[in-house]
mmCIF file of C-alpha atoms in Angstrom:
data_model
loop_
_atom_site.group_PDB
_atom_site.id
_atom_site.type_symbol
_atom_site.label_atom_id
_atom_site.label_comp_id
_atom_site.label_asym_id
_atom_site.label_seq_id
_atom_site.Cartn_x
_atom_site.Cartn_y
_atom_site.Cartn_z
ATOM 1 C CA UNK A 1 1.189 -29.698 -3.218
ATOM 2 C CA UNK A 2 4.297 -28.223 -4.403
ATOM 3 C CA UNK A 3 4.547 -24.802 -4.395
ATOM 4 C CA UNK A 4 6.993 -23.264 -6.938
ATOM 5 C CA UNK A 5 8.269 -19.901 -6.145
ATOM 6 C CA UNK A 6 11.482 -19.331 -8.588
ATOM 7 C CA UNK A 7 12.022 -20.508 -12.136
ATOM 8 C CA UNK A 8 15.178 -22.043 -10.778
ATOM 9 C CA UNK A 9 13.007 -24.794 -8.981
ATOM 10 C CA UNK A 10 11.768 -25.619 -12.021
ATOM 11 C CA UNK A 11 12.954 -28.894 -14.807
ATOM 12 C CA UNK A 12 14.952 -27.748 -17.943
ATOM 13 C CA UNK A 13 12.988 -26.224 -20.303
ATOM 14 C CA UNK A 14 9.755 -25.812 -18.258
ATOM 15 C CA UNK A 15 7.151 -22.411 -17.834
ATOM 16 C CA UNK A 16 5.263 -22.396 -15.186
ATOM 17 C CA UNK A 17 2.833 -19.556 -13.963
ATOM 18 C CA UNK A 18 2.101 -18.491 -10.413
ATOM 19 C CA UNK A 19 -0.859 -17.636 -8.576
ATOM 20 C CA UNK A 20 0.140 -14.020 -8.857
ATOM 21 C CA UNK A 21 0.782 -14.160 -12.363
ATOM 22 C CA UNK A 22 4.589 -14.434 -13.034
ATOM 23 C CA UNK A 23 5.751 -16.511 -15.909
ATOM 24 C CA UNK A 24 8.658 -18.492 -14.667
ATOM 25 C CA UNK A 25 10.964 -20.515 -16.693
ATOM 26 C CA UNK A 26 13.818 -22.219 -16.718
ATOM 27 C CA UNK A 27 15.956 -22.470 -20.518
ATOM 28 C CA UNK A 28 19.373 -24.298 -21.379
ATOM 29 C CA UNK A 29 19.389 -21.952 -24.570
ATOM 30 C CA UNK A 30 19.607 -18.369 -24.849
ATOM 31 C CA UNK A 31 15.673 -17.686 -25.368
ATOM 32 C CA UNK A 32 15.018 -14.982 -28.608
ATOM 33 C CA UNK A 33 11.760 -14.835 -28.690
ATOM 34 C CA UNK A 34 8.095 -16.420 -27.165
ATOM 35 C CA UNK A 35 4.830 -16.940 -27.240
ATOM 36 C CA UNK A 36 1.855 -18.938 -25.487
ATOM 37 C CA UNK A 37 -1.802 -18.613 -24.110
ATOM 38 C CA UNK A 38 -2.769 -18.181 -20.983
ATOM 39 C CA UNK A 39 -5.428 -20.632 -20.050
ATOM 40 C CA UNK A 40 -9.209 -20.453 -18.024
ATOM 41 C CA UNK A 41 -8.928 -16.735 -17.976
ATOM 42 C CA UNK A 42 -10.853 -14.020 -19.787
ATOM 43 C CA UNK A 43 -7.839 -12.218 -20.866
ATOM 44 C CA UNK A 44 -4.332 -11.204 -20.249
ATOM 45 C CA UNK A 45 -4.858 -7.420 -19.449
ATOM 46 C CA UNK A 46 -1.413 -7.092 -19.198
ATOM 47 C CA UNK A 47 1.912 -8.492 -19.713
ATOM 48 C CA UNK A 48 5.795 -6.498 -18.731
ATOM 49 C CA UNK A 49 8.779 -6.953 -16.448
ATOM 50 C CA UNK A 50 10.720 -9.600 -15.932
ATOM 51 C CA UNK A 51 13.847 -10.721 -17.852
ATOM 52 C CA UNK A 52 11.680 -10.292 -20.809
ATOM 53 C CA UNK A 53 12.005 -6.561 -20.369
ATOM 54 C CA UNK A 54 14.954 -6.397 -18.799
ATOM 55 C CA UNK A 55 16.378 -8.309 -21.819
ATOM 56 C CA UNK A 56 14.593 -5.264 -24.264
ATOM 57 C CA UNK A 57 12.278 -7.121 -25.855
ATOM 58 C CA UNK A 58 8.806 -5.974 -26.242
ATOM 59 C CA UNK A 59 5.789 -7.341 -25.169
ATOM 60 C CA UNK A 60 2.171 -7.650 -26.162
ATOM 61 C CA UNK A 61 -0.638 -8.986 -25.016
ATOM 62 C CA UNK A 62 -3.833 -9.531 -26.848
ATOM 63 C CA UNK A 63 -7.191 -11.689 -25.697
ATOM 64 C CA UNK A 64 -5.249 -14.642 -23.740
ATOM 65 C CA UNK A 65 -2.588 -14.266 -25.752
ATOM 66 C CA UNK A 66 1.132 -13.473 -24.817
ATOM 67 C CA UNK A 67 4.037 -12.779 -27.605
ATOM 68 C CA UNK A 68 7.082 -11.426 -26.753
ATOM 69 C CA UNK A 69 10.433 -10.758 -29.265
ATOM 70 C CA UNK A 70 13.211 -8.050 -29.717
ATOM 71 C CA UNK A 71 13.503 -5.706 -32.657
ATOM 72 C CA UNK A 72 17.020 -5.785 -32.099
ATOM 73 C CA UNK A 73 18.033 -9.147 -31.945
ATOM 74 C CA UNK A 74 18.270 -9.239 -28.061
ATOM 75 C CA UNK A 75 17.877 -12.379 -26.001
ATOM 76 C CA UNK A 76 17.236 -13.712 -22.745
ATOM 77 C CA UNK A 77 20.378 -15.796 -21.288
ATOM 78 C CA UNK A 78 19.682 -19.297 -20.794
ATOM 79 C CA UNK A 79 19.367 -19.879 -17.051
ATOM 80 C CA UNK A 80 15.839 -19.689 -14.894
ATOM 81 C CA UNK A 81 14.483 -16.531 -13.366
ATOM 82 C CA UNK A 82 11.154 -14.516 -13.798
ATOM 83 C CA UNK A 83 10.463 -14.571 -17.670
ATOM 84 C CA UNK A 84 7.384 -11.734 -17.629
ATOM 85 C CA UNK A 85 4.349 -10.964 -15.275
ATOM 86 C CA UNK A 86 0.911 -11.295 -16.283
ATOM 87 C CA UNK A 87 -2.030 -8.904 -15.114
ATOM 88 C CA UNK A 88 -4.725 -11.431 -15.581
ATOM 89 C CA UNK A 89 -8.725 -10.853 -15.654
ATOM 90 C CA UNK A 90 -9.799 -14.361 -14.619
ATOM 91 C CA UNK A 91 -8.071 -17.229 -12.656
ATOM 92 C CA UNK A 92 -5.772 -19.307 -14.743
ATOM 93 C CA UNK A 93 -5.045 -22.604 -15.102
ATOM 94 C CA UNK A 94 -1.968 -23.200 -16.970
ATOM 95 C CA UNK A 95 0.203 -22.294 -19.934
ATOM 96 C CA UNK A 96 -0.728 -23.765 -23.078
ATOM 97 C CA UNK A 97 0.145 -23.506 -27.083
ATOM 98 C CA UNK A 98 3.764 -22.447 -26.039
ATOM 99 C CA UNK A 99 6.150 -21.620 -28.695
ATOM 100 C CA UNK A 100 10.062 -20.705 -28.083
ATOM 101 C CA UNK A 101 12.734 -19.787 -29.914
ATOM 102 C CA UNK A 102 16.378 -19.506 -29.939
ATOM 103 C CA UNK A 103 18.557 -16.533 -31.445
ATOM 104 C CA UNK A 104 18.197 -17.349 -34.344
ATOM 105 C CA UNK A 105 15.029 -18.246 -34.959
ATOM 106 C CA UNK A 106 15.225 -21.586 -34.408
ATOM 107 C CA UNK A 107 12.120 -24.183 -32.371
ATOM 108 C CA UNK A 108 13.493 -24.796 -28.770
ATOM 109 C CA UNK A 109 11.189 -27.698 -26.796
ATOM 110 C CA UNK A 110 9.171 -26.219 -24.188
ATOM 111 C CA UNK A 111 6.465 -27.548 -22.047
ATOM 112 C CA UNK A 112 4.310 -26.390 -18.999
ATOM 113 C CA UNK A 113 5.169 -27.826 -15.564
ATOM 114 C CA UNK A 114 2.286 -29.101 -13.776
ATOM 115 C CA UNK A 115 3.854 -29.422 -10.121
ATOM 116 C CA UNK A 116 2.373 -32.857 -8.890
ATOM 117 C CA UNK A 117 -0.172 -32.407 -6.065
ATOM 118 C CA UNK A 118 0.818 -35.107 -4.064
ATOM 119 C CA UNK A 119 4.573 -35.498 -3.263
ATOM 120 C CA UNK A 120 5.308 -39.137 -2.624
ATOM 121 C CA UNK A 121 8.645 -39.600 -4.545
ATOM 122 C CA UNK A 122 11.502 -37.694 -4.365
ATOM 123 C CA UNK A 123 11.526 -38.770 -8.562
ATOM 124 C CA UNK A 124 8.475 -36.248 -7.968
ATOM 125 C CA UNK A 125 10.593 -33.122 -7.405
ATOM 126 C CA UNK A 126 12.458 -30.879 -9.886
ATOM 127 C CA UNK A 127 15.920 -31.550 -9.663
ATOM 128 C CA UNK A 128 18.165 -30.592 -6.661
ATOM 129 C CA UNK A 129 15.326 -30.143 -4.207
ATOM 130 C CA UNK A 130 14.601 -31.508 -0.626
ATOM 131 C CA UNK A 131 11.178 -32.050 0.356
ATOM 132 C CA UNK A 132 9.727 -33.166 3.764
ATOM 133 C CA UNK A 133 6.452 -34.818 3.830
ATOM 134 C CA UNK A 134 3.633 -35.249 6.335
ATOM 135 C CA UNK A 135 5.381 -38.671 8.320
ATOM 136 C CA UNK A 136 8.927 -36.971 8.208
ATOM 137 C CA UNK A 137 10.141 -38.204 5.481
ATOM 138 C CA UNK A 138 13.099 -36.252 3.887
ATOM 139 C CA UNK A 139 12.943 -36.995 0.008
ATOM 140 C CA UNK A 140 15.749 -35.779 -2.375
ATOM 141 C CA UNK A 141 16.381 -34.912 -5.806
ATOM 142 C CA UNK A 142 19.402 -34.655 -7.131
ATOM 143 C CA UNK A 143 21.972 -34.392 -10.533
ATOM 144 C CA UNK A 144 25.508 -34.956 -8.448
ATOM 145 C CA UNK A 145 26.648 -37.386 -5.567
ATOM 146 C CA UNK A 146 26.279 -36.045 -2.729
ATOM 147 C CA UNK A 147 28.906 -36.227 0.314
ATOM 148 C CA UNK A 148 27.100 -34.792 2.836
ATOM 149 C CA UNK A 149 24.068 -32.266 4.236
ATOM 150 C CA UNK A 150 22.670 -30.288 7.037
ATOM 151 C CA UNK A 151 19.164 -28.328 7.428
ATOM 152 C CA UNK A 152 16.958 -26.631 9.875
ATOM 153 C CA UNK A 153 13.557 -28.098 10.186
ATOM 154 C CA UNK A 154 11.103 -25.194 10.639
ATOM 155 C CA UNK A 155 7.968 -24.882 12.996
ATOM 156 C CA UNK A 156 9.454 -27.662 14.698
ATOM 157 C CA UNK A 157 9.983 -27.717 19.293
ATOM 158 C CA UNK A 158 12.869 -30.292 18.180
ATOM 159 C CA UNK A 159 13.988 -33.099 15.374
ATOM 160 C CA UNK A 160 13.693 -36.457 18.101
ATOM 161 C CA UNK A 161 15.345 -38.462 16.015
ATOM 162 C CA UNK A 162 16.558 -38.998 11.659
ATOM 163 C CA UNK A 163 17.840 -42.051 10.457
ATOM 164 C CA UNK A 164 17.097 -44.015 7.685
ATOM 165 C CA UNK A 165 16.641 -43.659 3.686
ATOM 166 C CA UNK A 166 19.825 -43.332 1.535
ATOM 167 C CA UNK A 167 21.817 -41.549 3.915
ATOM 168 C CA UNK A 168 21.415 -44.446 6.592
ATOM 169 C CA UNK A 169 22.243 -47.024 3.391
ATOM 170 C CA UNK A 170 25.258 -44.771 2.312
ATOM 171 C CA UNK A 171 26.942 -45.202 5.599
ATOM 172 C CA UNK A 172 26.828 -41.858 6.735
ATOM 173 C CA UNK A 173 26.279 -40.900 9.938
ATOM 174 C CA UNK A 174 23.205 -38.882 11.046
ATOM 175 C CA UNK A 175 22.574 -36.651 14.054
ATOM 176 C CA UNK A 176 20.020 -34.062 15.061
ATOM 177 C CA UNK A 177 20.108 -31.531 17.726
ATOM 178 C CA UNK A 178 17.553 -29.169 18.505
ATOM 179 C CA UNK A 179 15.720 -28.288 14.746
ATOM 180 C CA UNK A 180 19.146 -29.262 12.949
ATOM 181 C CA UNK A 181 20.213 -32.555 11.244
ATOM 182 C CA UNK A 182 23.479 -32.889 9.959
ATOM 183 C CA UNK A 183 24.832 -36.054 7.594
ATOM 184 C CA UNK A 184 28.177 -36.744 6.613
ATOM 185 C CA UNK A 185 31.075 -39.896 5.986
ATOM 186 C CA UNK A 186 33.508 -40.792 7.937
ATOM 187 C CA UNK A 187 34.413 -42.997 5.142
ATOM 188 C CA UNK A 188 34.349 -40.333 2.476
ATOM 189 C CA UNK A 189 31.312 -42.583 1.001
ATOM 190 C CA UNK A 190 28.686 -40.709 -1.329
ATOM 191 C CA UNK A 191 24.795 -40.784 -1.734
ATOM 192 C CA UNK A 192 24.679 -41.166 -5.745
ATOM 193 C CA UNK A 193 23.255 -39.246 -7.963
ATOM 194 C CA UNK A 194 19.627 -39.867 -8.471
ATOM 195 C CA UNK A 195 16.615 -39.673 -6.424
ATOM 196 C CA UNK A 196 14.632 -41.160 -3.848
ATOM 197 C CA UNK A 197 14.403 -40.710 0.129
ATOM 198 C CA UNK A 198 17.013 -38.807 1.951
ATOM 199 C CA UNK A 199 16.247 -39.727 5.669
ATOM 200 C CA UNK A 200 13.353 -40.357 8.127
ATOM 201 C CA UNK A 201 12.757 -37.833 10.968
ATOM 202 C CA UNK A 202 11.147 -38.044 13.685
ATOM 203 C CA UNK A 203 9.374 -34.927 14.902
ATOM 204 C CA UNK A 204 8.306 -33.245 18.038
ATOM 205 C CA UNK A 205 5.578 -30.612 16.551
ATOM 206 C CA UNK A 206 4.518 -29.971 13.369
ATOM 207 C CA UNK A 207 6.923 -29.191 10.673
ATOM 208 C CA UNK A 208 6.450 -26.384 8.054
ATOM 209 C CA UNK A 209 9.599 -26.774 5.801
ATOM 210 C CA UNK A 210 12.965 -26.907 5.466
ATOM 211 C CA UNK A 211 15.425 -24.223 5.680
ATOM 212 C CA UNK A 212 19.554 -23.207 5.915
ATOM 213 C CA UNK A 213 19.948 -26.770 3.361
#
């Protein structure tokens, strides 16, 4: 499965809680205010930090409840980031009954992101991502053309071989040397905007991740 780490990972206007019980987000509009349950747990036993308190707002929790605002008309700067952590008494399962709103008072459109548990698209992964899968597959996400790339496969004796995907059909060329691939154009030719499946690699060990994109 996909495993978020940073609200930056995640789609526009997206929460999404971790495992250890940060609320991350990601917000094209300055946030003023928020609210939502926290679902399958007993009850939120705490809630602080973050840009929420960073930002001066104050926080409460109450049963599996979270609301957060500020007295003084503070907000949180659209952008992505940690948006509170949650001491939790139970394991949850998601975000629900969200409500958000902008500076001045106004409904913004938020939703929960449930990360996909099987990655088999790169139309799977939040925008301007890479993500290998188990056969080597490279699979991209992204919002601009892109004119050329290089990364370090990790956990990896050596990358044997990539070729392939949309690089391949772009005309770029494509070499690998040790753990590295690097792609570019001779022809100054682009891989458009959009998603799909980068290149195909072929391995020599078993590959962890990307890294140094």
């Amino acid at each position: 499965p996909l495993i978020i780490t940073d609200g930056c990972e995640l789609p526009e206007n997206t929460f999404y809680l971790t495992s250890d019980g940060s609320v991350l987000y990601n917000s094209t509009d300055a946030i003023g205010g928020f609210q939502f349950s926290v679902d399958g747990v007993n009850s939120v036993v705490s809630a602080s930090g973050g840009d929420a308190t960073d930002s001066g707002f104050t926080v409460s929790a109450g049963n599996t409840n979270v609301l957060a605002f500020s007295f003084s008309g503070s907000t949180i700067a659209a952008g992505c980031g940690t948006l509170v952590d949650l001491e939790l008494d139970g394991t949850a399962t998601g975000l629900s009954g969200i409500i958000v709103s902008d500076s001045i008072g106004g409904s913004l459109d938020f939703t929960y992101y449930e990360p996909p548990l099987i990655i088999t698209d790169g139309c799977d992964l939040p925008e301007n991502t890479f993500y290998l899968t188990s056969d080597g597959s490279v699979l991209y996400n992204s919002t601009d053309a892109i004119g050329g790339f290089q990364f370090s496969v990790d956990g990896v004796n050596s990358v044997v071989s990539a070729s392939g995907g949309d690089a391949t059909d772009s005309g770029f060329t494509v070499s690998a040397g040790n753990t590295n691939v690097l792609a570019f154009s001779f022809s100054g030719s682009t891989i458009a905007a959009g998603c799909g499946t980068l290149v195909e690699l072929e391995l020599d060990g078993t590959a962890t991740g990307l890294s140094g994109i």
